[in-house]
mmCIF file of C-alpha atoms and ligand atoms in Angstrom:
data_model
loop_
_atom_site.group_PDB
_atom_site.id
_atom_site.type_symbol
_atom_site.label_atom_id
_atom_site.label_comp_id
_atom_site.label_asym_id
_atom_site.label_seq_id
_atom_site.Cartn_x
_atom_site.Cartn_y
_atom_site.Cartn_z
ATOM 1 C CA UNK M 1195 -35.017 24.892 -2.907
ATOM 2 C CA UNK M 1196 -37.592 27.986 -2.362
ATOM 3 C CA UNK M 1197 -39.165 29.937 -5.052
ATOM 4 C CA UNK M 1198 -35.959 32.769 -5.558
ATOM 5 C CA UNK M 1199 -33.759 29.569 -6.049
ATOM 6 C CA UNK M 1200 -36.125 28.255 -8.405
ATOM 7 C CA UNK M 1201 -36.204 31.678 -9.929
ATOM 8 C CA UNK M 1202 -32.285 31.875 -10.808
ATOM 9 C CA UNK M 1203 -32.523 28.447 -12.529
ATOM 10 C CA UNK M 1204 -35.296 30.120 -14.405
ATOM 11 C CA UNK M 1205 -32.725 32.745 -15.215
ATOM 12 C CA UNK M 1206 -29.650 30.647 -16.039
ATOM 13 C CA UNK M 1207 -32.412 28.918 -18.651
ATOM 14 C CA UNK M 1208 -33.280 32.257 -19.745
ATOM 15 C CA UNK M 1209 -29.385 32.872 -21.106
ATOM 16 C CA UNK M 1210 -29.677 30.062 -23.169
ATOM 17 C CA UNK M 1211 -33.155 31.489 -25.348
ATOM 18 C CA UNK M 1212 -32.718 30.977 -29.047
ATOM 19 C CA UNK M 1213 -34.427 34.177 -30.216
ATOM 20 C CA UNK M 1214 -32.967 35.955 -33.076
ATOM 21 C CA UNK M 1215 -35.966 37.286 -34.355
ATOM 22 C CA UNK M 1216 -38.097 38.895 -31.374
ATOM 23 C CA UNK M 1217 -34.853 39.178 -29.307
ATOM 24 C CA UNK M 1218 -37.037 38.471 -25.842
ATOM 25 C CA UNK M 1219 -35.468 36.100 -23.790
ATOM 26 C CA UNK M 1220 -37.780 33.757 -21.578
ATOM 27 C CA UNK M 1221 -36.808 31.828 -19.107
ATOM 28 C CA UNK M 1222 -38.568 28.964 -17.035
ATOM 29 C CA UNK M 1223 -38.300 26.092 -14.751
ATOM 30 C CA UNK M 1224 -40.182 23.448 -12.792
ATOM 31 C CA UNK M 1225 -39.365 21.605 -9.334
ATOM 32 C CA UNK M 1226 -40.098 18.286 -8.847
ATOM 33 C CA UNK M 1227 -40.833 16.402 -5.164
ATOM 34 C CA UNK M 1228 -38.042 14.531 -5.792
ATOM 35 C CA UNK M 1229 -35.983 17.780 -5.933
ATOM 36 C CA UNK M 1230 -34.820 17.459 -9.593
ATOM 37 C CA UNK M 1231 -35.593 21.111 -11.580
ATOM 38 C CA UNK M 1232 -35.739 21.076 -15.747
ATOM 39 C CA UNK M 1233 -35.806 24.157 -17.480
ATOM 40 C CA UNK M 1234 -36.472 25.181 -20.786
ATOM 41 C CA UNK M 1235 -36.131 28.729 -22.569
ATOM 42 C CA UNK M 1236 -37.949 30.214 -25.914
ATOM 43 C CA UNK M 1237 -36.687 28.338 -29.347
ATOM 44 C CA UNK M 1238 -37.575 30.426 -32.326
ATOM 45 C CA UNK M 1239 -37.572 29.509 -35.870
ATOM 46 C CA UNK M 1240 -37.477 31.853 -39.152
ATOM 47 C CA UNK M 1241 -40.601 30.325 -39.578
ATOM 48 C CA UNK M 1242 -42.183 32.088 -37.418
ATOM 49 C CA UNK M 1243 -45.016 29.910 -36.129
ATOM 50 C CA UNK M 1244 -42.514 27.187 -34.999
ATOM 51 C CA UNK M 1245 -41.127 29.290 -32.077
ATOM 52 C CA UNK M 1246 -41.916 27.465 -28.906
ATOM 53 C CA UNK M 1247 -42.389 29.507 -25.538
ATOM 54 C CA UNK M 1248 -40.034 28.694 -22.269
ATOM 55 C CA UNK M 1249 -42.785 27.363 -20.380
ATOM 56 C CA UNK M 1250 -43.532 24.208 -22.886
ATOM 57 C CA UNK M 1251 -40.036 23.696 -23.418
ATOM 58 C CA UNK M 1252 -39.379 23.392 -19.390
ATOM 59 C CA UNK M 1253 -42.426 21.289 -18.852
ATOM 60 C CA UNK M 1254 -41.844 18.903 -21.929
ATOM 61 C CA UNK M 1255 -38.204 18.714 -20.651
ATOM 62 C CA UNK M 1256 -39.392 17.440 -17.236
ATOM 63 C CA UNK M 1257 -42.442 14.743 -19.410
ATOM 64 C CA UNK M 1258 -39.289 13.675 -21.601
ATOM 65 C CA UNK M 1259 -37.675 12.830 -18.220
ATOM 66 C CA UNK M 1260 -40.368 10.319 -17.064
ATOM 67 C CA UNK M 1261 -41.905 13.468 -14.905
ATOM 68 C CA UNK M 1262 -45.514 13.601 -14.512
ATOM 69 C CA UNK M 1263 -48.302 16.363 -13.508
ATOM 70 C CA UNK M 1264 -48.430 15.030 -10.180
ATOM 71 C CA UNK M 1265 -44.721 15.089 -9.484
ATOM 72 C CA UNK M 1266 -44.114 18.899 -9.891
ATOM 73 C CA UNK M 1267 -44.358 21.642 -7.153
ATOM 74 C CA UNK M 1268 -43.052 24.642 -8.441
ATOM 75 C CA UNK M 1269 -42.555 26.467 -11.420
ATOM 76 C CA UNK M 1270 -41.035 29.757 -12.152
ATOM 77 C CA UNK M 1271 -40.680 32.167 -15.226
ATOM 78 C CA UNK M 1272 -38.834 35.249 -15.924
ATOM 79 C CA UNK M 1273 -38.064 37.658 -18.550
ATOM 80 C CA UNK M 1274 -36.837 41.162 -19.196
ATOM 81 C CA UNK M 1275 -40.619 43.129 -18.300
ATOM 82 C CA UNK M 1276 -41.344 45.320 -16.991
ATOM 83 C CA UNK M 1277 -43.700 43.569 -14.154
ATOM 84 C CA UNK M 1278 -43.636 40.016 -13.465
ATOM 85 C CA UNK M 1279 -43.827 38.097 -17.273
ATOM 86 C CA UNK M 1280 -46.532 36.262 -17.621
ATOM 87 C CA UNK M 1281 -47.604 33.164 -19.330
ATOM 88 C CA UNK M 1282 -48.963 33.726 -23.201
ATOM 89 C CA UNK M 1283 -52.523 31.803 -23.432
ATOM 90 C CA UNK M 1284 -50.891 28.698 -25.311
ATOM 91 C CA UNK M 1285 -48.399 28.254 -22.139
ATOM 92 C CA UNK M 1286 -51.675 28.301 -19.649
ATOM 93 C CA UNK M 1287 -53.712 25.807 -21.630
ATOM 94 C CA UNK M 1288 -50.711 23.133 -21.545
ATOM 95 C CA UNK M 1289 -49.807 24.099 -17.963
ATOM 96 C CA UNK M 1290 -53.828 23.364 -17.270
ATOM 97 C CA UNK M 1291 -53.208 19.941 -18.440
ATOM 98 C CA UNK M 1292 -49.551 19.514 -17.244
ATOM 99 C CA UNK M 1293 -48.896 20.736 -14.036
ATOM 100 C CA UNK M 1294 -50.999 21.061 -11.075
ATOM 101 C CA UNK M 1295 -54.327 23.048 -11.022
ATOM 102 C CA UNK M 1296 -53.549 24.897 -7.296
ATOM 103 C CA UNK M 1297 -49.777 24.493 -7.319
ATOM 104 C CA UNK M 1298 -47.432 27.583 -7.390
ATOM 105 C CA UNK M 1299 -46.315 29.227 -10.380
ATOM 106 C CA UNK M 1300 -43.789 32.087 -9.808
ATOM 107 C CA UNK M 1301 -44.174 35.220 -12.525
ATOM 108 C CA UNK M 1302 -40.807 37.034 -12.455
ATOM 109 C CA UNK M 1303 -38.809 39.714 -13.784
ATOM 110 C CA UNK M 1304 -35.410 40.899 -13.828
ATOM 111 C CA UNK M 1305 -35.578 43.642 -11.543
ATOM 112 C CA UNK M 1306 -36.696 41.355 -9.059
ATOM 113 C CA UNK M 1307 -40.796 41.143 -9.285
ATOM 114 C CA UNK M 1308 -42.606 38.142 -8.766
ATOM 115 C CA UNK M 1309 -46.322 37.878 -8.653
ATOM 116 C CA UNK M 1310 -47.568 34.304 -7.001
ATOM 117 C CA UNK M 1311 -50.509 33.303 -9.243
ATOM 118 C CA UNK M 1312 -51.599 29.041 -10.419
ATOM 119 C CA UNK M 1313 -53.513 27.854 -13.314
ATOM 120 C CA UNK M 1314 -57.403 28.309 -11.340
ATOM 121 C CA UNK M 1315 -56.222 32.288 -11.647
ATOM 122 C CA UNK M 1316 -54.790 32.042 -15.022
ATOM 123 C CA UNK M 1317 -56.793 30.238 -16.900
ATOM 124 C CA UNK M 1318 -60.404 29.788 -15.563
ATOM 125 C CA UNK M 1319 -63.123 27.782 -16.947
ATOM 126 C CA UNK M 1320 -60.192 26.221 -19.431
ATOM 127 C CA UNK M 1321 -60.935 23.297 -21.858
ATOM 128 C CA UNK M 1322 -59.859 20.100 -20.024
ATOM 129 C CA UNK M 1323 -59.085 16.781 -20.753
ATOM 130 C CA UNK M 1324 -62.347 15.795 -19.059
ATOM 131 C CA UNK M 1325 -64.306 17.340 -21.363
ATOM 132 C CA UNK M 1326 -63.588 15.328 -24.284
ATOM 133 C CA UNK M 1327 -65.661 11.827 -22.363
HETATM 134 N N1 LIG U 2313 -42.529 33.724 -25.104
HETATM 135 C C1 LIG U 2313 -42.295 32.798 -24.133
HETATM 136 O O1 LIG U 2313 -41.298 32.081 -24.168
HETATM 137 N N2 LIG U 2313 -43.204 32.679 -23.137
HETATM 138 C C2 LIG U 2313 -44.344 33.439 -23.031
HETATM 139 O O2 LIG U 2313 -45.176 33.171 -22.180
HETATM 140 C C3 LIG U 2313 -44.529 34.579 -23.920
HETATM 141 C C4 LIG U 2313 -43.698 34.580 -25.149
HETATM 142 C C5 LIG U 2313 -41.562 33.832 -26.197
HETATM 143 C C6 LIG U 2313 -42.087 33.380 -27.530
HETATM 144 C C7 LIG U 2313 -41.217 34.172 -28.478
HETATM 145 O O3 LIG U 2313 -40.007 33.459 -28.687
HETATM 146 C C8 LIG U 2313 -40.895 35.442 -27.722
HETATM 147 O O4 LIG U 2313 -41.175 35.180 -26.360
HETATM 148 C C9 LIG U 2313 -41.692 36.657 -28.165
HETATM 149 O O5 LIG U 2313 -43.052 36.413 -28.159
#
């Protein structure tokens, strides 16, 4: 699986976005070494503060199936921007303590952008588990 493969799963996710009320539609997905790939899209809620981005939703999918930060190698998101979407600050602070620190993560859009970045570029000097010892 390579990173535009990864990206249509991201996609397929994407079609599945509960979100009647900002009607943006997020997609994302993660690959695992073992070559298993969970996605998640955006849930929203009439209460507004409930809605859950794509990004959690993919990476709690993978946690919920016994996946941990160390077994992920890729992970991909996409919505309808116009450049590559990228991760809202919430996303970034779980991804810093989910999913590898220098491992790819894929920004995409549907016209076919994608902009490489990892969590050292989007969120530096983050809060970290470590700091709570
Ligand atoms: N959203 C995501 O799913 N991921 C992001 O990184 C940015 C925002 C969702 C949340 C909400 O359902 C909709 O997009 C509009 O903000």
């Amino acid at each position: 699986m390579n990173k535009l493969d990864l990206i249509e799963m991201a996609k397929k996710a994407r079609k599945l976005s509960y979100s009647p009320y900002s009607e943006f539609k997020v997609g994302a997905a993660v690959l695992c070494k073992d070559g298993e790939v969970y996605v998640g899209s955006n849930v929203e809620n009439a209460s507004y503060g409930l809605c859950m981005c794509a990004e959690r939703n993919a990476l709690y999918n993978a946690l919920m199936h016994g996946k941990k930060k160390e077994d992920f190698v890729m992970f991909a998101v996409v919505a309808d921007t116009e450049g590559p979407c990228s991760p809202c600050g919430a996303c970034r602070q779980v991804l810093q303590e989910l999913y590898p620190s220098e491992a790819p993560i894929y920004c995409a859009n549907l016209s076919g952008d994608i902009k490489e970045t990892n969590v050292e570029e989007l969120l530096p000097f983050s809060f970290r588990k470590d700091d709570l010892k």
